[in-house]
């Protein structure tokens, strides 16, 4: 923990800050308490808005300026990244890993640091913290039965809050809900599991309903975000000529821009009748894209599967070093200087390890998925009784749980948007634990072939 927090503080003090908040995540705090009927809700007013709104309140009370507020936001990012490393460490310990738990957590955090995401204002900063916390809380409930009644409901409420906040921020983490229910079903007594399932589902549903109610108050629309059509356009854009061939609006757009296929939504031409705002474009594009998907579901799904095959093993890049975008609250031409002093040695080290770690990410993930799959296949060579017993082993269930979370989250992210390796950032903690479990299962395959018990005996955790 000292290394995690100390390393985050070192990066914060020595590296410049990217003050260009893409997708309005930093500026979404301004819409927390503002009514704007019919207004733009492309970027959700969700977990990042709560974080930055809280920081703004503290900065305003202390009489600090916006430049200091941005620095405080990055400091909060570094704290959350260090805590995500703690969740990764504790998740490994819960599954009986020893010193490797610390190595895995440090590798994951160092890799995320090398992308400089904590030095910029993307939602991935908050999402990594929420997803890693959700994984640890699920394991706490699954492996310890939830403990006492008070502890059980406290863990359930915390998991519901984490999943709810993640879902209203990026929607895709909703896949963690059924996965958590499946992972805990074999571990909890039937009655407790039923209560857990109802309580967790109710907590997530309550947060989603609260978000939609708040957005109805803000914009007059029951929604999480007013961006469905624009995101789905990015998802179909590389096959838009086929998927949207019957659309009259698409034909009008293509007449204005013949090379429209493959364009981002903000590059779409606007025929007569479409206003100038993002809301106008969303309202025009959404029916067109949904109708195209309804007519050609196979083409749509084929594009998503193609992106999954190409993108599953691609590691996130240096997202925090992106060029200036449309939003520039400080009116700067470049990055904000480091709070203490520039650290070229720190930057050189992060730049030097980024590409090797990106390569390691891809190969380790392939090995992890292959290790678990081969272990599963090897089960069918064993007698039926042993097969049933081993099928229920915690290591394999945890591997299947994490494989579902990671593959599904990346698939859905790329299905509804363009292929982008940054979508894997919130799930780096899940990937780290999946790799550890896949390697452990792979080492047990020879023992299984010999008919010997290679199960790991979990040592009692000190209290």
Tab-separated table of C-alpha atoms in Angstrom:
chain	number	residue	atom	x	y	z
A	1	UNK	CA	0.000	0.000	0.000
A	2	UNK	CA	2.885	2.350	0.717
A	3	UNK	CA	4.266	1.657	-2.774
A	4	UNK	CA	0.875	2.150	-4.419
A	5	UNK	CA	0.123	5.458	-2.734
A	6	UNK	CA	3.730	6.685	-2.863
A	7	UNK	CA	4.017	5.888	-6.580
A	8	UNK	CA	0.762	7.699	-7.306
A	9	UNK	CA	1.933	10.753	-5.386
A	10	UNK	CA	5.258	10.734	-7.264
A	11	UNK	CA	3.497	10.683	-10.654
A	12	UNK	CA	1.102	13.423	-9.533
A	13	UNK	CA	3.927	15.707	-8.374
A	14	UNK	CA	6.247	15.204	-11.354
A	15	UNK	CA	3.996	14.823	-14.417
A	16	UNK	CA	2.042	17.510	-16.279
A	17	UNK	CA	-1.755	17.464	-16.152
A	18	UNK	CA	-3.967	17.199	-19.216
A	19	UNK	CA	-6.528	20.021	-18.724
A	20	UNK	CA	-8.682	19.118	-21.737
A	21	UNK	CA	-11.686	17.165	-20.348
A	22	UNK	CA	-12.896	15.019	-23.248
A	23	UNK	CA	-16.597	14.189	-23.415
A	24	UNK	CA	-17.394	16.775	-20.740
A	25	UNK	CA	-16.763	14.408	-17.816
A	26	UNK	CA	-15.161	17.162	-15.718
A	27	UNK	CA	-17.723	19.769	-16.761
A	28	UNK	CA	-20.670	17.460	-16.082
A	29	UNK	CA	-20.572	18.666	-12.462
A	30	UNK	CA	-22.070	21.969	-13.665
A	31	UNK	CA	-25.287	20.153	-14.598
A	32	UNK	CA	-25.847	18.384	-11.266
A	33	UNK	CA	-28.384	20.934	-10.006
A	34	UNK	CA	-29.269	22.724	-13.247
A	35	UNK	CA	-32.618	22.364	-15.025
A	36	UNK	CA	-32.370	22.531	-18.811
A	37	UNK	CA	-35.522	21.119	-20.479
A	38	UNK	CA	-34.580	19.556	-23.793
A	39	UNK	CA	-30.874	20.112	-23.080
A	40	UNK	CA	-27.838	18.063	-24.023
A	41	UNK	CA	-27.312	14.918	-21.956
A	42	UNK	CA	-24.735	13.133	-24.114
A	43	UNK	CA	-22.240	12.830	-21.235
A	44	UNK	CA	-24.122	11.426	-18.208
A	45	UNK	CA	-24.320	13.378	-14.970
A	46	UNK	CA	-23.032	10.387	-13.027
A	47	UNK	CA	-20.159	9.255	-10.780
A	48	UNK	CA	-17.533	11.645	-12.250
A	49	UNK	CA	-19.930	14.573	-11.755
A	50	UNK	CA	-20.313	13.641	-8.088
A	51	UNK	CA	-16.534	13.400	-7.685
A	52	UNK	CA	-15.719	16.674	-9.404
A	53	UNK	CA	-18.711	18.427	-7.829
A	54	UNK	CA	-17.441	17.483	-4.385
A	55	UNK	CA	-13.948	18.736	-5.226
A	56	UNK	CA	-15.417	21.959	-6.606
A	57	UNK	CA	-17.319	22.505	-3.359
A	58	UNK	CA	-14.126	22.103	-1.314
A	59	UNK	CA	-12.111	24.315	-3.665
A	60	UNK	CA	-14.781	27.041	-3.645
A	61	UNK	CA	-14.991	26.996	0.146
A	62	UNK	CA	-11.226	27.445	0.311
A	63	UNK	CA	-11.226	30.207	-2.330
A	64	UNK	CA	-9.128	28.203	-4.802
A	65	UNK	CA	-9.108	28.729	-8.556
A	66	UNK	CA	-10.000	26.367	-11.382
A	67	UNK	CA	-6.350	25.462	-12.035
A	68	UNK	CA	-5.987	24.239	-8.457
A	69	UNK	CA	-9.320	22.446	-8.757
A	70	UNK	CA	-8.008	20.506	-11.760
A	71	UNK	CA	-4.916	19.526	-9.785
A	72	UNK	CA	-7.102	18.337	-6.914
A	73	UNK	CA	-9.090	16.265	-9.407
A	74	UNK	CA	-5.915	14.555	-10.611
A	75	UNK	CA	-4.820	13.966	-7.022
A	76	UNK	CA	-8.187	12.269	-6.452
A	77	UNK	CA	-7.563	10.145	-9.554
A	78	UNK	CA	-4.230	9.001	-8.166
A	79	UNK	CA	-5.818	8.136	-4.831
A	80	UNK	CA	-8.521	6.112	-6.605
A	81	UNK	CA	-5.928	4.319	-8.733
A	82	UNK	CA	-3.963	3.356	-5.620
A	83	UNK	CA	-7.169	2.103	-3.998
A	84	UNK	CA	-7.975	0.106	-7.131
A	85	UNK	CA	-4.587	-1.547	-6.622
A	86	UNK	CA	-5.624	-2.350	-3.048
A	87	UNK	CA	-8.868	-3.936	-4.308
A	88	UNK	CA	-6.856	-6.026	-6.800
A	89	UNK	CA	-4.502	-7.131	-4.026
A	90	UNK	CA	-7.334	-8.057	-1.652
A	91	UNK	CA	-9.162	-9.943	-4.426
A	92	UNK	CA	-6.083	-12.066	-5.008
A	93	UNK	CA	-5.703	-12.723	-1.288
A	94	UNK	CA	-9.335	-13.793	-1.085
A	95	UNK	CA	-8.610	-16.532	-3.620
A	96	UNK	CA	-5.603	-17.806	-1.687
A	97	UNK	CA	-2.770	-16.140	-3.614
A	98	UNK	CA	0.244	-15.280	-1.482
A	99	UNK	CA	2.994	-12.823	-2.350
A	100	UNK	CA	1.914	-12.876	-5.967
A	101	UNK	CA	-1.068	-10.761	-4.851
A	102	UNK	CA	1.210	-7.759	-4.331
A	103	UNK	CA	3.089	-8.359	-7.599
A	104	UNK	CA	-0.133	-8.559	-9.604
A	105	UNK	CA	-1.553	-5.405	-7.997
A	106	UNK	CA	1.649	-3.435	-8.585
A	107	UNK	CA	1.938	-4.575	-12.208
A	108	UNK	CA	-1.671	-3.586	-12.888
A	109	UNK	CA	-1.282	-0.140	-11.322
A	110	UNK	CA	2.065	0.558	-13.001
A	111	UNK	CA	0.533	-0.360	-16.343
A	112	UNK	CA	-2.388	2.020	-15.796
A	113	UNK	CA	0.072	4.729	-14.718
A	114	UNK	CA	1.948	4.280	-17.985
A	115	UNK	CA	-1.225	5.288	-19.867
A	116	UNK	CA	-1.317	8.602	-17.894
A	117	UNK	CA	-5.083	8.180	-17.548
A	118	UNK	CA	-4.966	9.425	-13.952
A	119	UNK	CA	-3.408	12.685	-15.186
A	120	UNK	CA	-6.397	13.422	-17.433
A	121	UNK	CA	-10.174	13.676	-17.159
A	122	UNK	CA	-11.736	10.575	-18.650
A	123	UNK	CA	-14.388	8.454	-16.957
A	124	UNK	CA	-12.000	5.483	-16.970
A	125	UNK	CA	-10.364	6.899	-13.812
A	126	UNK	CA	-13.552	6.440	-11.809
A	127	UNK	CA	-14.671	3.288	-13.604
A	128	UNK	CA	-11.489	1.333	-12.784
A	129	UNK	CA	-12.021	2.095	-9.100
A	130	UNK	CA	-15.693	1.090	-9.177
A	131	UNK	CA	-15.177	-2.134	-11.158
A	132	UNK	CA	-12.191	-3.272	-9.075
A	133	UNK	CA	-14.165	-2.534	-5.903
A	134	UNK	CA	-17.133	-4.528	-7.240
A	135	UNK	CA	-14.936	-7.552	-7.937
A	136	UNK	CA	-13.419	-7.506	-4.447
A	137	UNK	CA	-16.819	-7.072	-2.755
A	138	UNK	CA	-18.254	-9.980	-4.769
A	139	UNK	CA	-15.390	-12.199	-3.608
A	140	UNK	CA	-15.805	-11.043	-0.006
A	141	UNK	CA	-19.434	-12.154	-0.117
A	142	UNK	CA	-18.768	-15.346	-2.084
A	143	UNK	CA	-15.777	-16.697	-0.153
A	144	UNK	CA	-16.780	-15.720	3.372
A	145	UNK	CA	-20.520	-16.187	3.086
A	146	UNK	CA	-20.936	-12.517	3.837
A	147	UNK	CA	-20.046	-12.992	7.523
A	148	UNK	CA	-22.459	-11.736	10.161
A	149	UNK	CA	-25.872	-10.360	9.280
A	150	UNK	CA	-24.729	-6.736	9.585
A	151	UNK	CA	-21.560	-7.325	7.584
A	152	UNK	CA	-23.473	-9.229	4.902
A	153	UNK	CA	-25.937	-6.398	4.328
A	154	UNK	CA	-23.176	-3.808	4.514
A	155	UNK	CA	-21.205	-5.612	1.786
A	156	UNK	CA	-24.370	-6.047	-0.289
A	157	UNK	CA	-25.222	-2.346	-0.023
A	158	UNK	CA	-21.653	-1.336	-0.939
A	159	UNK	CA	-21.654	-3.682	-3.940
A	160	UNK	CA	-25.048	-2.355	-5.047
A	161	UNK	CA	-23.786	1.233	-4.798
A	162	UNK	CA	-20.609	0.445	-6.765
A	163	UNK	CA	-22.470	-1.427	-9.509
A	164	UNK	CA	-25.209	1.207	-9.658
A	165	UNK	CA	-22.759	4.103	-9.976
A	166	UNK	CA	-20.766	2.231	-12.626
A	167	UNK	CA	-23.929	1.419	-14.585
A	168	UNK	CA	-25.315	4.963	-14.668
A	169	UNK	CA	-21.870	6.185	-15.759
A	170	UNK	CA	-21.098	3.801	-18.622
A	171	UNK	CA	-24.074	1.333	-18.793
A	172	UNK	CA	-21.851	-1.614	-19.824
A	173	UNK	CA	-20.953	-2.607	-16.208
A	174	UNK	CA	-24.529	-3.859	-15.785
A	175	UNK	CA	-23.024	-7.202	-16.918
A	176	UNK	CA	-21.367	-7.379	-13.489
A	177	UNK	CA	-24.779	-7.825	-11.836
A	178	UNK	CA	-25.762	-11.234	-13.274
A	179	UNK	CA	-22.119	-12.301	-13.022
A	180	UNK	CA	-22.024	-11.498	-9.288
A	181	UNK	CA	-25.261	-13.403	-8.726
A	182	UNK	CA	-23.861	-16.455	-10.509
A	183	UNK	CA	-20.525	-16.336	-8.679
A	184	UNK	CA	-22.144	-16.201	-5.241
A	185	UNK	CA	-24.914	-18.765	-5.824
A	186	UNK	CA	-22.786	-21.840	-5.108
A	187	UNK	CA	-21.164	-20.271	-2.028
A	188	UNK	CA	-24.076	-18.793	-0.083
A	189	UNK	CA	-26.843	-20.725	1.687
A	190	UNK	CA	-29.996	-20.732	-0.454
A	191	UNK	CA	-31.984	-18.368	1.748
A	192	UNK	CA	-29.104	-15.885	2.109
A	193	UNK	CA	-28.411	-15.981	-1.616
A	194	UNK	CA	-32.049	-15.172	-2.414
A	195	UNK	CA	-31.900	-12.204	-0.086
A	196	UNK	CA	-28.598	-11.154	-1.629
A	197	UNK	CA	-30.016	-11.404	-5.165
A	198	UNK	CA	-33.087	-9.340	-4.290
A	199	UNK	CA	-31.145	-6.779	-2.248
A	200	UNK	CA	-28.383	-6.309	-4.850
A	201	UNK	CA	-30.803	-6.074	-7.781
A	202	UNK	CA	-32.984	-3.618	-5.855
A	203	UNK	CA	-30.001	-1.414	-4.985
A	204	UNK	CA	-28.816	-1.231	-8.603
A	205	UNK	CA	-32.353	-0.657	-9.892
A	206	UNK	CA	-32.909	2.099	-7.310
A	207	UNK	CA	-29.781	3.973	-8.435
A	208	UNK	CA	-30.719	3.616	-12.098
A	209	UNK	CA	-34.275	4.822	-11.357
A	210	UNK	CA	-32.920	7.736	-9.322
A	211	UNK	CA	-30.656	8.740	-12.207
A	212	UNK	CA	-33.514	8.606	-14.700
A	213	UNK	CA	-35.748	10.598	-12.363
A	214	UNK	CA	-33.050	13.225	-11.905
A	215	UNK	CA	-32.619	13.447	-15.674
A	216	UNK	CA	-36.358	13.884	-16.098
A	217	UNK	CA	-36.117	16.833	-13.709
A	218	UNK	CA	-33.087	18.205	-15.562
A	219	UNK	CA	-34.052	17.590	-19.198
A	220	UNK	CA	-37.679	16.469	-19.233
A	221	UNK	CA	-36.698	12.998	-20.502
A	222	UNK	CA	-36.620	9.606	-18.733
A	223	UNK	CA	-33.141	8.426	-19.716
A	224	UNK	CA	-29.664	7.638	-18.491
A	225	UNK	CA	-28.057	9.505	-21.361
A	226	UNK	CA	-29.276	11.084	-24.594
A	227	UNK	CA	-26.679	9.358	-26.759
A	228	UNK	CA	-28.035	5.965	-27.850
A	229	UNK	CA	-28.244	6.792	-31.533
A	230	UNK	CA	-24.865	8.521	-31.709
A	231	UNK	CA	-23.071	5.652	-29.966
A	232	UNK	CA	-24.790	3.089	-32.165
A	233	UNK	CA	-23.875	5.101	-35.260
A	234	UNK	CA	-20.223	4.643	-34.295
A	235	UNK	CA	-20.962	0.917	-33.870
A	236	UNK	CA	-22.419	0.538	-37.396
A	237	UNK	CA	-20.380	3.196	-39.183
A	238	UNK	CA	-17.924	0.796	-40.841
A	239	UNK	CA	-20.828	-1.139	-42.355
A	240	UNK	CA	-23.272	1.749	-42.679
A	241	UNK	CA	-23.690	1.480	-46.469
A	242	UNK	CA	-25.164	-2.007	-46.002
A	243	UNK	CA	-26.976	-1.612	-42.681
A	244	UNK	CA	-28.581	1.752	-43.538
A	245	UNK	CA	-29.135	1.141	-47.244
A	246	UNK	CA	-32.936	1.538	-46.955
A	247	UNK	CA	-32.792	4.790	-44.962
A	248	UNK	CA	-33.926	7.967	-46.724
A	249	UNK	CA	-32.054	10.109	-44.185
A	250	UNK	CA	-28.850	8.162	-44.789
A	251	UNK	CA	-29.233	8.691	-48.526
A	252	UNK	CA	-29.547	12.445	-47.950
A	253	UNK	CA	-26.478	12.420	-45.708
A	254	UNK	CA	-24.509	10.409	-48.252
A	255	UNK	CA	-25.470	12.873	-50.981
A	256	UNK	CA	-23.815	15.606	-48.922
A	257	UNK	CA	-20.818	13.447	-47.931
A	258	UNK	CA	-20.173	10.439	-50.225
A	259	UNK	CA	-17.413	9.122	-47.914
A	260	UNK	CA	-19.692	9.009	-44.893
A	261	UNK	CA	-19.018	5.337	-44.059
A	262	UNK	CA	-16.573	5.021	-41.181
A	263	UNK	CA	-16.994	8.610	-39.968
A	264	UNK	CA	-17.482	9.526	-36.309
A	265	UNK	CA	-20.897	10.809	-35.318
A	266	UNK	CA	-19.679	14.406	-34.942
A	267	UNK	CA	-18.485	14.276	-38.577
A	268	UNK	CA	-21.960	13.480	-39.907
A	269	UNK	CA	-23.408	16.005	-42.365
A	270	UNK	CA	-26.713	17.587	-41.431
A	271	UNK	CA	-29.330	17.704	-44.191
A	272	UNK	CA	-32.094	20.291	-44.067
A	273	UNK	CA	-34.402	19.757	-41.125
A	274	UNK	CA	-31.734	18.689	-38.616
A	275	UNK	CA	-30.815	21.384	-36.117
A	276	UNK	CA	-27.362	22.381	-34.990
A	277	UNK	CA	-27.314	20.867	-31.490
A	278	UNK	CA	-26.193	17.420	-30.339
A	279	UNK	CA	-29.761	16.737	-29.196
A	280	UNK	CA	-31.077	17.449	-32.715
A	281	UNK	CA	-28.564	15.068	-34.262
A	282	UNK	CA	-29.296	12.342	-31.698
A	283	UNK	CA	-33.028	12.581	-32.283
A	284	UNK	CA	-32.512	12.280	-36.053
A	285	UNK	CA	-29.887	9.530	-36.040
A	286	UNK	CA	-31.391	7.232	-33.391
A	287	UNK	CA	-34.492	6.105	-35.385
A	288	UNK	CA	-32.368	5.659	-38.512
A	289	UNK	CA	-29.777	3.457	-36.810
A	290	UNK	CA	-32.262	1.404	-34.773
A	291	UNK	CA	-34.287	0.676	-37.896
A	292	UNK	CA	-31.142	-0.340	-39.767
A	293	UNK	CA	-30.142	-2.719	-36.954
A	294	UNK	CA	-33.663	-4.165	-36.887
A	295	UNK	CA	-33.469	-4.858	-40.622
A	296	UNK	CA	-29.899	-6.238	-40.579
A	297	UNK	CA	-29.156	-7.696	-37.122
A	298	UNK	CA	-26.694	-10.227	-38.516
A	299	UNK	CA	-24.554	-7.501	-40.120
A	300	UNK	CA	-24.581	-5.525	-36.872
A	301	UNK	CA	-23.592	-8.493	-34.717
A	302	UNK	CA	-20.965	-9.586	-37.235
A	303	UNK	CA	-19.307	-6.190	-36.935
A	304	UNK	CA	-19.279	-6.502	-33.147
A	305	UNK	CA	-17.792	-10.003	-33.237
A	306	UNK	CA	-15.160	-8.828	-35.707
A	307	UNK	CA	-14.240	-5.983	-33.361
A	308	UNK	CA	-14.108	-8.396	-30.412
A	309	UNK	CA	-11.721	-10.663	-32.266
A	310	UNK	CA	-9.497	-7.733	-33.183
A	311	UNK	CA	-9.749	-5.866	-29.887
A	312	UNK	CA	-9.997	-8.379	-27.031
A	313	UNK	CA	-6.243	-8.666	-26.591
A	314	UNK	CA	-5.390	-5.031	-27.361
A	315	UNK	CA	-4.158	-3.164	-24.294
A	316	UNK	CA	-5.065	0.487	-23.598
A	317	UNK	CA	-2.682	3.103	-24.956
A	318	UNK	CA	-1.418	6.432	-23.523
A	319	UNK	CA	-4.910	7.884	-23.277
A	320	UNK	CA	-3.851	10.665	-20.900
A	321	UNK	CA	-1.454	12.150	-23.476
A	322	UNK	CA	-4.190	12.874	-26.003
A	323	UNK	CA	-4.145	16.157	-27.923
A	324	UNK	CA	-6.242	19.186	-26.916
A	325	UNK	CA	-9.922	18.726	-27.682
A	326	UNK	CA	-12.955	20.970	-27.892
A	327	UNK	CA	-13.134	21.599	-24.128
A	328	UNK	CA	-10.488	23.866	-22.657
A	329	UNK	CA	-11.747	25.404	-19.385
A	330	UNK	CA	-8.380	27.038	-18.607
A	331	UNK	CA	-7.895	28.427	-22.122
A	332	UNK	CA	-4.438	26.847	-22.361
A	333	UNK	CA	-2.497	25.753	-25.418
A	334	UNK	CA	-0.666	22.973	-23.604
A	335	UNK	CA	-0.678	20.841	-20.475
A	336	UNK	CA	-0.676	22.235	-16.942
A	337	UNK	CA	2.857	22.037	-15.451
A	338	UNK	CA	3.548	19.417	-12.794
A	339	UNK	CA	2.525	20.597	-9.286
A	340	UNK	CA	6.076	20.213	-7.913
A	341	UNK	CA	8.699	19.873	-10.634
A	342	UNK	CA	8.918	18.124	-13.975
A	343	UNK	CA	10.143	14.537	-13.668
A	344	UNK	CA	11.690	13.488	-16.988
A	345	UNK	CA	13.103	10.330	-15.393
A	346	UNK	CA	9.648	9.269	-14.215
A	347	UNK	CA	8.156	9.944	-17.616
A	348	UNK	CA	10.974	8.102	-19.369
A	349	UNK	CA	10.419	5.101	-17.115
A	350	UNK	CA	6.670	5.053	-17.743
A	351	UNK	CA	7.171	5.448	-21.487
A	352	UNK	CA	9.799	2.684	-21.520
A	353	UNK	CA	7.601	0.117	-19.785
A	354	UNK	CA	4.308	0.934	-21.499
A	355	UNK	CA	4.781	-1.020	-24.728
A	356	UNK	CA	6.338	-4.106	-23.044
A	357	UNK	CA	3.432	-4.133	-20.584
A	358	UNK	CA	0.945	-3.742	-23.419
A	359	UNK	CA	2.508	-6.772	-25.099
A	360	UNK	CA	2.463	-8.661	-21.802
A	361	UNK	CA	-1.217	-7.784	-21.345
A	362	UNK	CA	-2.196	-9.380	-24.644
A	363	UNK	CA	-0.118	-12.534	-24.268
A	364	UNK	CA	-1.012	-13.005	-20.595
A	365	UNK	CA	-4.711	-12.667	-21.376
A	366	UNK	CA	-4.443	-15.244	-24.158
A	367	UNK	CA	-2.623	-17.615	-21.804
A	368	UNK	CA	-5.210	-17.063	-19.054
A	369	UNK	CA	-8.186	-17.818	-21.303
A	370	UNK	CA	-6.396	-20.795	-22.833
A	371	UNK	CA	-5.340	-22.152	-19.432
A	372	UNK	CA	-8.879	-22.105	-18.082
A	373	UNK	CA	-10.333	-23.524	-21.302
A	374	UNK	CA	-7.834	-26.405	-21.372
A	375	UNK	CA	-8.484	-27.112	-17.686
A	376	UNK	CA	-12.209	-27.257	-18.464
A	377	UNK	CA	-11.596	-29.580	-21.409
A	378	UNK	CA	-9.378	-31.822	-19.255
A	379	UNK	CA	-12.302	-32.364	-16.893
A	380	UNK	CA	-13.970	-34.556	-19.503
A	381	UNK	CA	-11.082	-37.031	-19.282
A	382	UNK	CA	-11.832	-37.666	-15.602
A	383	UNK	CA	-14.499	-39.912	-14.081
A	384	UNK	CA	-17.975	-38.380	-13.805
A	385	UNK	CA	-17.904	-38.073	-10.010
A	386	UNK	CA	-14.569	-36.238	-9.978
A	387	UNK	CA	-15.702	-34.104	-12.897
A	388	UNK	CA	-18.753	-32.896	-10.981
A	389	UNK	CA	-16.666	-32.158	-7.893
A	390	UNK	CA	-14.001	-30.227	-9.739
A	391	UNK	CA	-16.572	-28.359	-11.839
A	392	UNK	CA	-17.699	-26.625	-8.663
A	393	UNK	CA	-14.214	-25.660	-7.480
A	394	UNK	CA	-13.921	-22.013	-6.588
A	395	UNK	CA	-10.887	-21.310	-8.798
A	396	UNK	CA	-12.654	-22.467	-11.936
A	397	UNK	CA	-15.890	-20.661	-11.081
A	398	UNK	CA	-13.946	-17.468	-10.405
A	399	UNK	CA	-12.099	-17.896	-13.710
A	400	UNK	CA	-15.393	-18.400	-15.611
A	401	UNK	CA	-16.936	-15.413	-13.799
A	402	UNK	CA	-14.077	-13.059	-14.681
A	403	UNK	CA	-13.801	-14.361	-18.245
A	404	UNK	CA	-17.498	-13.594	-18.738
A	405	UNK	CA	-17.134	-10.099	-17.257
A	406	UNK	CA	-14.070	-9.163	-19.301
A	407	UNK	CA	-15.092	-10.638	-22.656
A	408	UNK	CA	-18.694	-9.431	-22.421
A	409	UNK	CA	-17.759	-5.919	-21.307
A	410	UNK	CA	-15.248	-5.477	-24.121
A	411	UNK	CA	-17.624	-7.005	-26.660
A	412	UNK	CA	-20.546	-4.766	-25.692
A	413	UNK	CA	-18.324	-1.667	-25.512
A	414	UNK	CA	-17.067	-2.222	-29.040
A	415	UNK	CA	-20.467	-3.365	-30.340
A	416	UNK	CA	-22.116	-0.056	-29.467
A	417	UNK	CA	-19.127	2.132	-30.361
A	418	UNK	CA	-16.076	2.010	-32.582
A	419	UNK	CA	-13.253	-0.359	-31.670
A	420	UNK	CA	-11.063	1.314	-29.041
A	421	UNK	CA	-8.588	-0.431	-26.684
A	422	UNK	CA	-9.283	2.171	-23.983
A	423	UNK	CA	-12.551	0.371	-23.198
A	424	UNK	CA	-10.454	-2.283	-21.431
A	425	UNK	CA	-9.086	0.202	-18.866
A	426	UNK	CA	-11.918	-0.145	-16.317
A	427	UNK	CA	-11.411	-3.915	-16.358
A	428	UNK	CA	-7.638	-4.084	-15.826
A	429	UNK	CA	-8.246	-5.398	-12.298
A	430	UNK	CA	-10.511	-8.156	-13.649
A	431	UNK	CA	-7.876	-8.996	-16.272
A	432	UNK	CA	-5.119	-9.217	-13.631
A	433	UNK	CA	-7.118	-11.652	-11.494
A	434	UNK	CA	-8.180	-13.639	-14.561
A	435	UNK	CA	-4.535	-14.041	-15.609
A	436	UNK	CA	-3.562	-15.216	-12.126
A	437	UNK	CA	-6.370	-17.779	-12.056
A	438	UNK	CA	-5.712	-18.977	-15.609
A	439	UNK	CA	-2.057	-19.611	-14.822
A	440	UNK	CA	-2.962	-21.418	-11.596
A	441	UNK	CA	-5.433	-23.669	-13.414
A	442	UNK	CA	-2.866	-24.389	-16.134
A	443	UNK	CA	-0.338	-25.621	-13.561
A	444	UNK	CA	-2.920	-28.073	-12.202
A	445	UNK	CA	-3.665	-29.735	-15.539
A	446	UNK	CA	-0.724	-32.230	-15.323
A	447	UNK	CA	-1.834	-33.259	-11.817
A	448	UNK	CA	-5.350	-33.815	-13.094
A	449	UNK	CA	-4.047	-35.972	-15.952
A	450	UNK	CA	-2.236	-38.134	-13.372
A	451	UNK	CA	-5.400	-38.479	-11.375
A	452	UNK	CA	-3.981	-36.568	-8.417
A	453	UNK	CA	-5.669	-33.757	-6.534
A	454	UNK	CA	-4.031	-30.473	-7.443
A	455	UNK	CA	-6.510	-28.317	-5.585
A	456	UNK	CA	-5.239	-25.317	-3.662
A	457	UNK	CA	-6.137	-25.386	-0.001
A	458	UNK	CA	-7.170	-21.925	1.114
A	459	UNK	CA	-5.576	-20.898	4.386
A	460	UNK	CA	-7.799	-19.159	6.943
A	461	UNK	CA	-7.502	-15.405	6.657
A	462	UNK	CA	-6.341	-13.654	9.865
A	463	UNK	CA	-9.008	-11.449	11.396
